[in-house]
Short mmCIF file of C-alpha atoms and ligand atoms in Angstrom, two decimals:
data_model
loop_
_atom_site.label_atom_id
_atom_site.label_comp_id
_atom_site.label_asym_id
_atom_site.label_seq_id
_atom_site.Cartn_x
_atom_site.Cartn_y
_atom_site.Cartn_z
CA MET C 13 -0.05 0.04 -0.17
CA VAL C 14 1.19 3.23 -0.73
CA LEU C 15 1.71 5.72 2.24
CA SER C 16 -0.70 8.73 2.25
CA ILE C 17 -1.19 11.35 4.79
CA LYS C 18 -4.42 12.69 3.02
CA ALA C 19 -7.00 11.33 5.79
CA ARG C 20 -4.97 12.89 8.48
CA ARG C 21 -4.78 15.91 6.59
CA ASP C 22 -8.55 16.22 5.78
CA GLU C 23 -9.25 15.23 9.70
CA ALA C 24 -7.27 18.25 10.90
CA GLY C 25 -9.26 20.40 8.73
CA LEU C 26 -6.69 23.05 8.13
CA SER C 27 -7.91 26.34 6.77
CA ALA C 28 -5.54 28.67 4.80
CA GLY C 29 -3.06 30.16 6.96
CA GLU C 30 -3.37 33.92 7.81
CA LEU C 31 -1.04 36.40 9.37
CA LEU C 32 -1.39 37.82 12.58
CA ILE C 33 -0.93 41.34 12.74
CA ASP C 34 -2.12 44.00 15.65
CA GLY C 35 -4.29 41.19 17.02
CA ARG C 36 -6.31 40.53 13.63
CA TRP C 37 -5.80 37.50 11.32
CA ARG C 38 -5.77 38.38 7.79
CA PRO C 39 -4.61 37.36 4.29
CA ALA C 40 -1.28 38.69 2.86
CA GLY C 41 -1.86 41.92 1.27
CA ASP C 42 -0.89 40.75 -2.33
CA GLY C 43 -3.03 37.36 -1.81
CA ASN C 44 0.21 35.16 -2.28
CA LEU C 45 0.05 31.88 -0.91
CA TRP C 46 2.49 29.34 -0.27
CA THR C 47 1.55 25.42 -0.95
CA HIS C 48 3.05 22.82 1.50
CA HIS C 49 3.96 19.20 0.35
CA HIS C 50 4.16 16.51 2.82
CA PRO C 51 8.14 15.30 2.95
CA ALA C 52 7.23 11.64 3.25
CA THR C 53 4.66 11.40 0.50
CA ALA C 54 5.05 14.67 -1.80
CA GLU C 55 0.93 15.15 -0.99
CA GLU C 56 -0.38 18.68 -0.71
CA VAL C 57 -0.61 19.51 3.34
CA GLY C 58 -2.31 22.96 2.82
CA THR C 59 -1.65 26.73 1.81
CA PHE C 60 -0.68 29.82 4.05
CA ALA C 61 0.05 33.23 3.18
CA ILE C 62 3.39 34.63 1.92
CA ALA C 63 3.73 37.83 3.88
CA GLY C 64 5.19 40.42 1.49
CA VAL C 65 7.55 43.54 2.50
CA ALA C 66 3.96 45.50 3.51
CA ASP C 67 2.92 43.07 5.67
CA VAL C 68 6.32 42.70 7.12
CA ASP C 69 6.08 46.36 7.72
CA ALA C 70 2.91 46.54 9.37
CA ALA C 71 3.68 43.46 11.32
CA VAL C 72 6.99 45.20 12.62
CA ARG C 73 5.23 48.46 13.06
CA SER C 74 2.17 46.67 15.06
CA ALA C 75 5.19 45.29 17.54
CA ARG C 76 6.97 48.56 17.71
CA ALA C 77 3.68 50.49 18.70
CA ALA C 78 2.89 47.76 21.16
CA PHE C 79 6.07 48.05 22.98
CA ASP C 80 6.52 51.79 22.89
CA ASP C 81 3.02 52.64 23.77
CA GLY C 82 1.19 49.29 24.87
CA PRO C 83 0.63 47.73 28.37
CA TRP C 84 2.37 44.89 27.88
CA PRO C 85 6.08 45.98 28.77
CA ARG C 86 4.15 48.00 31.73
CA ALA C 87 2.23 45.18 32.94
CA ARG C 88 2.32 44.12 36.63
CA ALA C 89 4.41 41.07 37.12
CA LYS C 90 1.27 39.07 38.38
CA ASP C 91 -0.69 39.52 35.17
CA ARG C 92 2.19 38.61 32.72
CA ILE C 93 2.83 35.63 35.13
CA ARG C 94 -0.92 34.69 34.72
CA VAL C 95 -0.94 34.84 30.99
CA LEU C 96 2.16 32.68 30.54
CA ARG C 97 0.53 30.29 32.89
CA ARG C 98 -2.59 30.22 30.64
CA ILE C 99 -0.36 29.63 27.82
CA ALA C 100 1.12 26.59 29.26
CA ASP C 101 -2.23 25.35 30.35
CA GLY C 102 -3.55 26.10 26.65
CA ILE C 103 -0.65 24.02 25.26
CA ARG C 104 -1.32 21.11 27.22
CA GLY C 105 -4.92 21.08 26.60
CA HIS C 106 -4.15 20.65 22.79
CA ALA C 107 -1.33 18.34 23.00
CA GLU C 108 -2.55 15.81 20.62
CA GLU C 109 -3.85 18.09 18.15
CA LEU C 110 -0.40 20.05 18.29
CA GLN C 111 1.47 16.85 17.87
CA THR C 112 -0.69 16.13 14.90
CA LEU C 113 0.09 19.18 13.44
CA VAL C 114 3.89 18.73 13.56
CA ALA C 115 3.65 15.56 11.89
CA LEU C 116 1.91 17.03 9.13
CA ASP C 117 4.34 20.05 9.06
CA ASN C 118 7.67 18.17 8.79
CA GLY C 119 6.93 14.50 9.07
CA VAL C 120 8.54 13.75 12.09
CA PRO C 121 6.76 10.76 13.74
CA VAL C 122 4.30 11.16 16.43
CA SER C 123 6.29 8.44 18.78
CA PHE C 124 9.15 11.10 18.73
CA GLY C 125 6.71 13.16 20.82
CA GLU C 126 7.53 10.63 23.70
CA THR C 127 11.01 11.98 23.80
CA TYR C 128 10.78 14.58 26.52
CA ALA C 129 12.71 17.55 24.41
CA MET C 130 10.22 16.87 21.44
CA SER C 131 6.94 16.47 23.52
CA VAL C 132 4.38 19.08 23.73
CA GLU C 133 4.66 18.75 27.57
CA CYS C 134 8.13 20.30 27.07
CA VAL C 135 6.92 23.39 25.09
CA ALA C 136 4.25 23.93 28.03
CA ASP C 137 6.96 23.50 30.61
CA ILE C 138 8.99 26.08 28.85
CA PHE C 139 6.33 28.83 29.36
CA GLU C 140 5.53 27.58 32.79
CA HIS C 141 9.47 28.05 33.73
CA HIS C 142 9.89 31.51 32.30
CA ALA C 143 6.64 32.63 34.01
CA GLY C 144 8.64 31.88 37.07
CA TRP C 145 11.24 34.53 35.93
CA VAL C 146 8.86 37.52 35.43
CA ASP C 147 8.94 38.57 39.14
CA LYS C 148 12.96 37.82 39.46
CA ILE C 149 13.95 40.11 36.47
CA GLY C 150 16.47 42.18 38.74
CA GLY C 151 19.64 44.15 38.38
CA GLU C 152 22.35 44.75 41.23
CA THR C 153 22.90 47.50 43.89
CA LEU C 154 26.58 48.41 44.13
CA PRO C 155 28.48 50.73 46.63
CA GLY C 156 29.84 53.75 45.13
CA TYR C 157 33.11 53.39 43.98
CA GLN C 158 34.43 56.90 44.94
CA GLY C 159 32.73 56.89 48.24
CA GLY C 160 30.07 59.73 49.47
CA ASP C 161 26.72 59.93 49.32
CA HIS C 162 25.69 57.93 46.06
CA MET C 163 23.12 55.37 44.96
CA VAL C 164 24.40 52.97 42.04
CA PHE C 165 22.04 50.23 41.12
CA THR C 166 20.97 48.49 37.60
CA LEU C 167 17.97 47.96 36.12
CA ARG C 168 16.90 44.99 33.51
CA GLU C 169 14.46 46.36 31.08
CA PRO C 170 13.04 44.53 27.94
CA VAL C 171 15.13 45.04 24.96
CA GLY C 172 12.28 46.11 22.45
CA ALA C 173 10.38 44.89 19.43
CA VAL C 174 12.05 41.40 18.62
CA ALA C 175 12.12 39.60 15.25
CA ALA C 176 12.09 35.90 15.74
CA VAL C 177 13.15 33.51 13.07
CA ILE C 178 12.75 29.76 13.71
CA PRO C 179 13.71 26.64 11.47
CA TRP C 180 11.29 23.52 10.84
CA ASN C 181 12.83 20.77 12.73
CA GLY C 182 11.46 21.78 16.14
CA PRO C 183 8.75 24.15 15.51
CA LEU C 184 7.05 24.40 18.74
CA LEU C 185 10.25 23.83 20.76
CA LEU C 186 11.90 26.45 19.14
CA ALA C 187 9.14 28.96 19.01
CA ALA C 188 8.83 28.51 22.68
CA GLN C 189 12.51 29.22 23.37
CA LYS C 190 12.15 32.49 21.79
CA LEU C 191 8.68 33.52 22.65
CA ALA C 192 8.58 32.49 26.25
CA PRO C 193 11.51 34.50 27.66
CA ALA C 194 10.76 37.37 25.34
CA LEU C 195 7.30 37.49 26.85
CA ALA C 196 8.32 37.09 29.92
CA ALA C 197 10.82 40.19 29.95
CA GLY C 198 7.97 42.31 28.48
CA CYS C 199 9.09 42.52 24.98
CA THR C 200 6.72 42.08 21.75
CA VAL C 201 7.47 40.08 19.07
CA VAL C 202 7.32 39.50 15.43
CA LEU C 203 7.49 35.66 14.70
CA LYS C 204 8.42 34.24 11.18
CA PRO C 205 8.27 30.16 11.32
CA SER C 206 9.72 28.15 8.41
CA GLU C 207 7.97 27.67 5.42
CA PHE C 208 8.49 23.94 6.01
CA ALA C 209 6.76 23.91 9.48
CA THR C 210 3.92 26.75 9.57
CA PHE C 211 0.74 25.03 10.37
CA SER C 212 1.68 23.87 14.05
CA VAL C 213 3.07 27.05 14.84
CA LEU C 214 0.02 29.09 13.73
CA ARG C 215 -2.02 26.93 16.07
CA LEU C 216 0.55 27.31 18.84
CA VAL C 217 0.13 31.30 18.00
CA ARG C 218 -3.79 31.03 18.34
CA ILE C 219 -3.52 29.31 21.73
CA ILE C 220 -1.04 31.88 22.85
CA GLU C 221 -3.25 34.73 21.35
CA GLU C 222 -6.23 32.88 23.66
CA ALA C 223 -4.23 33.17 26.98
CA GLY C 224 -5.08 37.04 26.91
CA LEU C 225 -2.18 38.93 25.28
CA PRO C 226 -2.75 42.43 24.26
CA ALA C 227 -2.97 43.05 20.52
CA GLY C 228 0.23 43.81 18.92
CA VAL C 229 2.44 42.02 21.35
CA LEU C 230 2.72 38.83 19.21
CA ASN C 231 2.27 39.11 15.41
CA VAL C 232 3.13 36.44 12.97
CA VAL C 233 4.22 36.40 9.39
CA THR C 234 4.70 33.38 7.10
CA GLY C 235 6.43 32.81 3.95
CA PRO C 236 10.01 32.01 2.55
CA GLY C 237 13.05 32.80 4.17
CA GLU C 238 14.56 35.01 1.14
CA THR C 239 11.83 37.33 0.73
CA THR C 240 9.67 37.21 4.22
CA GLY C 241 12.40 36.42 6.42
CA ASP C 242 14.59 39.00 4.91
CA ALA C 243 12.26 41.69 5.07
CA LEU C 244 11.77 41.04 8.74
CA ILE C 245 15.53 40.95 9.84
CA ASN C 246 16.31 43.83 7.87
CA HIS C 247 13.63 46.11 9.20
CA PRO C 248 14.95 49.17 10.84
CA LEU C 249 12.26 49.41 13.40
CA ILE C 250 13.69 45.96 15.07
CA ASP C 251 15.74 46.15 18.20
CA LYS C 252 16.71 42.46 18.41
CA ILE C 253 16.93 39.56 16.03
CA THR C 254 16.65 36.09 17.59
CA PHE C 255 17.76 33.28 14.92
CA THR C 256 17.90 29.54 14.99
CA GLY C 257 18.85 28.21 11.85
CA SER C 258 21.68 27.11 9.44
CA ARG C 259 25.11 28.91 9.64
CA GLY C 260 24.81 30.12 6.34
CA VAL C 261 21.17 32.05 6.99
CA GLY C 262 23.23 33.03 10.58
CA ARG C 263 25.59 34.93 8.58
CA LYS C 264 22.92 37.25 6.73
CA VAL C 265 21.06 37.66 9.97
CA LEU C 266 24.56 38.73 11.50
CA ALA C 267 25.18 40.99 8.70
CA ALA C 268 21.55 42.73 9.32
CA ALA C 269 21.98 43.07 12.84
CA ALA C 270 25.67 44.82 12.13
CA ASN C 271 23.93 46.85 9.70
CA GLY C 272 21.24 48.30 12.18
CA ILE C 273 23.31 47.76 15.28
CA LYS C 274 20.61 45.60 16.53
CA ARG C 275 20.79 43.06 19.35
CA VAL C 276 21.09 39.59 18.19
CA SER C 277 21.20 35.68 19.62
CA LEU C 278 22.08 32.91 17.00
CA GLU C 279 21.35 29.10 17.66
CA LEU C 280 23.12 27.61 14.49
CA GLY C 281 24.35 24.20 13.42
CA GLY C 282 26.81 21.65 15.01
CA LYS C 283 29.21 18.69 14.25
CA SER C 284 29.03 17.39 17.23
CA PRO C 285 31.48 14.64 18.55
CA SER C 286 30.37 11.41 20.98
CA VAL C 287 33.95 10.35 22.38
CA VAL C 288 34.02 6.60 23.49
CA PHE C 289 36.74 5.44 25.78
CA PRO C 290 37.48 1.66 26.14
CA ASP C 291 36.13 1.77 29.49
CA ALA C 292 32.82 2.94 28.65
CA ASP C 293 29.28 1.20 28.20
CA VAL C 294 29.89 0.70 24.40
CA TYR C 295 26.24 -0.60 23.86
CA ALA C 296 24.80 2.50 25.43
CA ALA C 297 27.59 4.85 23.32
CA ALA C 298 26.73 3.23 20.22
CA THR C 299 22.70 3.17 20.39
CA THR C 300 22.66 6.83 21.92
CA THR C 301 25.09 8.14 19.29
CA MET C 302 23.28 6.30 16.52
CA GLY C 303 20.09 7.24 18.06
CA THR C 304 20.86 11.13 17.85
CA VAL C 305 21.72 10.27 13.90
CA THR C 306 18.70 8.26 12.94
CA LEU C 307 15.80 8.25 15.17
CA GLY C 308 13.13 10.90 15.32
CA LEU C 309 14.66 13.67 13.25
CA SER C 310 16.98 11.08 11.28
CA GLY C 311 19.80 13.30 11.94
CA GLN C 312 17.98 16.56 11.16
CA ALA C 313 18.99 18.18 14.64
CA CYS C 314 21.42 20.84 15.61
CA VAL C 315 22.44 18.50 18.47
CA ALA C 316 22.71 15.31 16.44
CA HIS C 317 26.11 13.82 17.65
CA THR C 318 27.41 13.06 13.72
CA ARG C 319 31.20 12.30 14.66
CA ALA C 320 31.81 9.31 16.79
CA LEU C 321 35.18 9.35 18.05
CA VAL C 322 36.09 5.67 19.24
CA HIS C 323 38.89 4.34 20.85
CA ARG C 324 40.53 1.70 18.60
CA ASP C 325 40.34 -0.88 21.41
CA VAL C 326 36.45 -0.85 21.08
CA TYR C 327 36.17 0.60 17.97
CA ASP C 328 35.19 -2.91 15.95
CA GLU C 329 32.23 -3.46 18.86
CA PHE C 330 31.10 -0.29 18.35
CA LEU C 331 30.72 -0.19 14.50
CA ALA C 332 28.98 -3.77 14.78
CA ILE C 333 26.31 -2.26 17.36
CA VAL C 334 25.49 0.87 15.09
CA GLU C 335 25.42 -1.21 11.74
CA ALA C 336 22.83 -3.66 13.44
CA MET C 337 20.87 -0.26 14.85
CA ALA C 338 20.68 1.00 11.48
CA ALA C 339 18.55 -2.44 10.57
CA LEU C 340 16.09 -1.37 13.14
CA VAL C 341 15.29 2.01 11.87
CA ASN C 342 11.55 2.17 10.83
CA TYR C 343 10.62 4.67 8.34
CA GLY C 344 6.61 5.00 7.10
CA ASP C 345 3.45 6.64 8.09
CA PRO C 346 4.37 9.36 10.41
CA PHE C 347 1.31 8.41 12.58
CA HIS C 348 1.99 4.70 13.12
CA PRO C 349 2.86 4.05 16.47
CA GLU C 350 5.98 2.12 15.19
CA THR C 351 7.58 4.31 12.86
CA THR C 352 10.55 5.50 14.33
CA ALA C 353 12.30 8.09 11.85
CA SER C 354 11.28 10.92 9.65
CA PRO C 355 11.93 11.58 5.75
CA LEU C 356 14.24 14.59 4.97
CA ILE C 357 12.25 17.72 4.82
CA ASN C 358 12.59 18.57 1.09
CA GLU C 359 14.34 17.53 -2.35
CA ARG C 360 17.03 20.17 -1.98
CA GLN C 361 17.94 18.48 1.49
CA LEU C 362 17.67 15.06 -0.10
CA ASP C 363 20.14 16.03 -2.77
CA ARG C 364 22.42 17.61 -0.43
CA VAL C 365 22.62 14.39 1.83
CA LEU C 366 22.95 12.21 -1.28
CA GLY C 367 25.99 14.49 -2.21
CA TYR C 368 27.65 14.21 1.24
CA ILE C 369 27.26 10.52 1.03
CA GLU C 370 29.04 10.40 -2.68
CA SER C 371 31.84 12.61 -1.00
CA GLY C 372 32.27 10.40 1.64
CA ARG C 373 32.78 7.42 -0.71
CA ALA C 374 34.91 9.75 -3.02
CA GLU C 375 37.11 10.72 -0.06
CA GLY C 376 37.88 7.12 0.68
CA ALA C 377 35.77 6.37 4.12
CA ARG C 378 34.65 2.83 4.47
CA LEU C 379 30.79 2.54 3.97
CA ILE C 380 29.44 0.11 6.51
CA VAL C 381 25.83 0.30 6.08
CA GLY C 382 23.21 2.60 4.12
CA GLY C 383 24.13 5.06 1.44
CA ASP C 384 20.86 5.17 -1.08
CA ARG C 385 17.59 6.66 -1.24
CA LEU C 386 14.70 4.44 -0.48
CA ASP C 387 12.14 3.25 -3.12
CA GLY C 388 9.25 0.79 -3.18
CA GLU C 389 6.40 2.14 -1.26
CA LEU C 390 8.56 5.34 0.20
CA ALA C 391 9.66 6.33 -3.34
CA ALA C 392 7.74 9.27 -3.17
CA GLY C 393 9.23 10.77 0.09
CA ASN C 394 12.50 11.94 0.84
CA PHE C 395 13.75 8.87 2.59
CA VAL C 396 17.74 7.90 2.96
CA GLN C 397 18.79 4.81 4.41
CA PRO C 398 20.63 5.41 7.71
CA THR C 399 24.30 5.38 6.99
CA VAL C 400 27.34 4.71 8.71
CA PHE C 401 30.97 5.40 7.37
CA ALA C 402 34.01 4.18 9.14
CA ASP C 403 37.82 5.05 8.89
CA VAL C 404 36.81 8.54 8.32
CA SER C 405 39.44 11.31 8.29
CA ASN C 406 38.51 14.25 10.68
CA ASP C 407 39.61 16.34 7.68
CA ALA C 408 37.00 14.73 5.31
CA THR C 409 33.88 16.86 4.04
CA ILE C 410 31.66 14.44 6.03
CA ALA C 411 33.56 15.07 9.28
CA ARG C 412 33.53 18.88 9.06
CA GLU C 413 30.23 19.74 7.49
CA GLU C 414 26.77 19.50 9.09
CA ILE C 415 25.11 17.01 6.83
CA PHE C 416 21.51 17.13 8.38
CA GLY C 417 20.81 13.81 7.60
CA PRO C 418 21.08 10.11 8.87
CA VAL C 419 24.96 10.00 8.28
CA LEU C 420 27.34 8.95 11.03
CA ALA C 421 31.23 9.38 10.56
CA VAL C 422 33.28 7.00 13.02
CA ILE C 423 36.75 8.06 13.66
CA PRO C 424 39.01 6.25 15.68
CA PHE C 425 41.40 7.51 18.29
CA THR C 426 44.42 6.12 20.20
CA ASP C 427 44.39 8.15 23.43
CA GLU C 428 42.83 11.09 25.60
CA ASP C 429 44.91 13.79 23.84
CA GLU C 430 44.00 12.69 20.35
CA ALA C 431 40.43 12.54 21.21
CA ILE C 432 40.53 15.93 22.46
CA ARG C 433 42.33 17.07 19.60
CA LEU C 434 39.81 15.50 17.24
CA ALA C 435 36.76 16.60 19.09
CA ASN C 436 37.82 20.20 19.09
CA ASP C 437 38.89 20.38 15.69
CA THR C 438 35.74 21.69 14.26
CA SER C 439 34.36 25.14 13.47
CA TYR C 440 31.27 23.96 15.08
CA GLY C 441 30.91 23.91 19.00
CA LEU C 442 27.17 22.94 19.77
CA ALA C 443 27.46 19.86 21.91
CA ALA C 444 29.89 16.98 23.08
CA THR C 445 29.22 13.46 24.82
CA VAL C 446 31.83 11.62 26.60
CA TRP C 447 31.48 7.90 27.62
CA THR C 448 33.84 6.75 30.04
CA ALA C 449 33.61 4.95 33.49
CA ASP C 450 36.33 6.95 34.84
CA VAL C 451 35.03 9.94 36.58
CA ARG C 452 38.38 11.63 36.57
CA ARG C 453 38.56 11.43 32.96
CA ALA C 454 35.16 12.52 32.84
CA PHE C 455 35.75 15.80 34.67
CA ARG C 456 39.26 16.40 32.26
CA MET C 457 36.92 15.90 29.34
CA THR C 458 34.18 18.01 30.35
CA LYS C 459 36.89 20.96 30.70
CA ALA C 460 38.69 19.95 27.71
CA LEU C 461 35.66 19.85 25.20
CA ARG C 462 34.92 23.30 23.15
CA ALA C 463 31.11 23.02 23.29
CA GLY C 464 27.90 24.77 24.64
CA THR C 465 26.71 21.48 26.44
CA VAL C 466 28.78 18.36 27.15
CA GLY C 467 27.30 15.24 28.27
CA VAL C 468 28.85 12.79 30.20
CA ASN C 469 27.50 9.17 29.57
CA GLY C 470 24.30 10.34 28.05
CA TYR C 471 22.68 13.86 26.55
CA GLN C 472 19.34 15.00 27.68
CA LEU C 473 18.07 18.45 27.01
CA GLU C 474 16.80 20.43 29.77
CA PRO C 475 14.54 23.25 29.17
CA HIS C 476 15.58 25.68 32.16
CA VAL C 477 19.39 26.04 31.48
CA ALA C 478 21.49 27.67 29.09
CA PHE C 479 21.69 26.29 25.61
CA GLY C 480 23.96 27.26 22.88
CA GLY C 481 27.21 27.17 21.02
CA HIS C 482 30.92 27.82 20.76
CA GLY C 483 32.49 28.96 17.61
CA GLN C 484 30.23 28.81 14.68
CA SER C 485 27.27 27.41 16.30
CA GLY C 486 25.99 30.51 17.46
CA LEU C 487 26.40 33.56 19.60
CA ASN C 488 24.59 33.87 23.07
CA ARG C 489 22.53 31.20 24.92
CA GLU C 490 18.77 30.23 25.33
CA GLY C 491 17.09 28.97 28.36
CA GLY C 492 16.58 29.92 31.78
CA ARG C 493 18.46 33.08 33.18
CA SER C 494 20.65 33.28 30.00
CA SER C 495 17.62 33.78 27.98
CA ILE C 496 16.18 36.34 30.13
CA GLU C 497 19.62 38.36 29.82
CA ALA C 498 19.26 37.99 26.07
CA TYR C 499 15.76 39.76 26.22
CA THR C 500 16.74 42.67 28.45
CA GLU C 501 19.07 45.74 28.47
CA LEU C 502 20.70 46.80 31.41
CA LYS C 503 20.24 50.29 32.54
CA THR C 504 22.71 51.84 35.25
CA VAL C 505 21.17 54.38 37.54
CA LEU C 506 23.15 56.96 39.23
CA ILE C 507 21.79 58.95 41.81
CA PRO C 508 24.03 61.26 43.95
CA THR C 509 22.05 61.82 47.36
CA SER C 510 23.87 64.85 48.62
CA ASP C 511 25.36 68.25 46.71
CA GLU C 512 28.92 66.88 47.53
CA MET C 513 28.68 64.44 44.69
CA MET C 514 27.23 66.48 41.87
P1 NAD X 22 17.44 27.86 7.51
O1 NAD X 22 18.63 28.56 7.79
O2 NAD X 22 17.29 27.30 6.05
O3 NAD X 22 15.93 28.30 7.95
C1 NAD X 22 15.68 28.82 9.26
C2 NAD X 22 14.67 30.07 8.97
O4 NAD X 22 15.36 31.06 8.23
C3 NAD X 22 13.43 29.79 8.41
O5 NAD X 22 12.55 30.21 8.85
C4 NAD X 22 13.68 30.25 6.82
O6 NAD X 22 12.52 30.67 6.09
C5 NAD X 22 14.55 31.49 7.37
N1 NAD X 22 15.45 32.07 6.45
C6 NAD X 22 16.09 31.48 5.31
N2 NAD X 22 16.59 32.47 4.77
C7 NAD X 22 16.46 33.43 5.28
C8 NAD X 22 17.12 34.74 4.64
N3 NAD X 22 17.63 35.25 3.61
N4 NAD X 22 16.66 35.88 5.65
C9 NAD X 22 15.82 35.74 6.59
N5 NAD X 22 15.19 34.54 7.11
C10 NAD X 22 15.72 33.67 6.14
O7 NAD X 22 17.31 26.43 8.56
P2 NAD X 22 16.63 24.99 8.42
O8 NAD X 22 16.97 24.43 7.36
O9 NAD X 22 15.06 25.41 8.62
O10 NAD X 22 16.78 24.20 9.69
C11 NAD X 22 18.13 23.69 9.77
C12 NAD X 22 19.02 24.57 10.58
O11 NAD X 22 18.68 24.92 11.82
C13 NAD X 22 20.47 23.46 10.77
O12 NAD X 22 21.43 24.00 10.78
C14 NAD X 22 20.30 23.26 12.29
O13 NAD X 22 21.58 22.99 13.06
C15 NAD X 22 19.75 24.42 12.93
N6 NAD X 22 19.17 24.53 14.16
C16 NAD X 22 19.67 24.96 15.28
C17 NAD X 22 19.26 24.67 16.71
C18 NAD X 22 19.86 25.33 17.72
O14 NAD X 22 19.34 25.38 18.75
N7 NAD X 22 21.31 25.52 17.47
C19 NAD X 22 18.30 24.17 16.42
C20 NAD X 22 17.46 23.59 15.58
C21 NAD X 22 18.02 23.88 14.42
#
């Protein structure tokens, strides 16, 4: 039987997506629409508005006015807390519907929603966690450096009107990582979801709106990055750009921020290492590493551990386990509970991944398993076999570039110094995991590895701690206190309390 998502699509009853500008849902000014095709079947999912330059301008002006003159930045802490908590409750109340829409958007199987970081529960928790920050956003009081009667203190104030641009792979999670702290801090926002995952974000935004946000605090413009996104990041009335996506687009965001001297946060890609020592639980190391590259998002995750650095003593054992695991990956209907992995998001990404596999072969790596596109019942979708290359040089293209597909590069090492050198020899620095039973080695490695987050014998994302990258994996951090800092400006207040200090 040929795979089809039509029944689920019709059941979901998707209406043509509209833009949210100044509290009103409306079509794009020039009526342009984008048609989204499902990555597993190429069937039409639905259409949504392509926001043109004038629509983006209206959305930014709405966020600007809501920030400069509206009630949200000036709201009492208890009122902002209530709204954020209602958003969390609203998300929990629509968990199944949201998970369905994600699967219709990007083809990520609903079974992957059982992983906490990809669950709707995690999205709700992010809003709830940031609700707790609202009444704790404070500065510090310092003694006067020159002595005398002098008050010196700092205030943390919302940074302003924020442009938030997000990718398609974790649409709800990544929207929440930006909206929750921005709203908690008192900012106003124009959000642009990816053109490859729009419907779930539009539903999330309706839930947020229903929680009682004043008009203009949250605006949404949909459409492709090259037009809608470009107009947004370059708009002069934006105070801050927060971006999650590829390094290439990240450079454009940085250039736009430089041009307008805007505040900027970047969460970009990775080429994260999993470092396996001979005293490790090799089975756990191999299955977890291969899981990040093949299960759920099929390696289309920023934190996928796509470079396995494996000690020569356990190299063959590691390879045998990852090869066996490749055979267990189950592609198919994203709504079937036994489907464990997704297609690649679009044909461009399919071509890119197949191109990288070709470069792996051409540059002399040893193909252990996979390497081809899937055919038969899955031929209409963008499916690539789980692929493992062994004996990869860390200088090879497949060891240096983010492939964003189910491709693992396995690289042997001989001692700890070599492992550290190889792990850090990358232009990225998002995540790393060390596998060892030696606690002192674990501490040495966590200090030596240049990565935004380091796991020891496991890697589990948490919504309340700083997340971000070293090097070209990004700028600034998201999550918890670091998010609040990223959406606030510091103001220093100087108050001489006698004539002597004037
Ligand atoms: P992408 O960079 O192609 O697109 C991201 C967003 O930017 C989309 O909304 C897109 O429409 C928009 N965009 C594209 N061109 C633009 C332009 N010229 N101006 C303004 N906006 C533009 O990335 P993607 O394919 O959607 O996502 C995959 C990438 O995201 C990977 O590199 C992955 O590592 C990264 N990512 C990083 C994190 C993290 O937290 N570090 C999380 C998830 C994904």
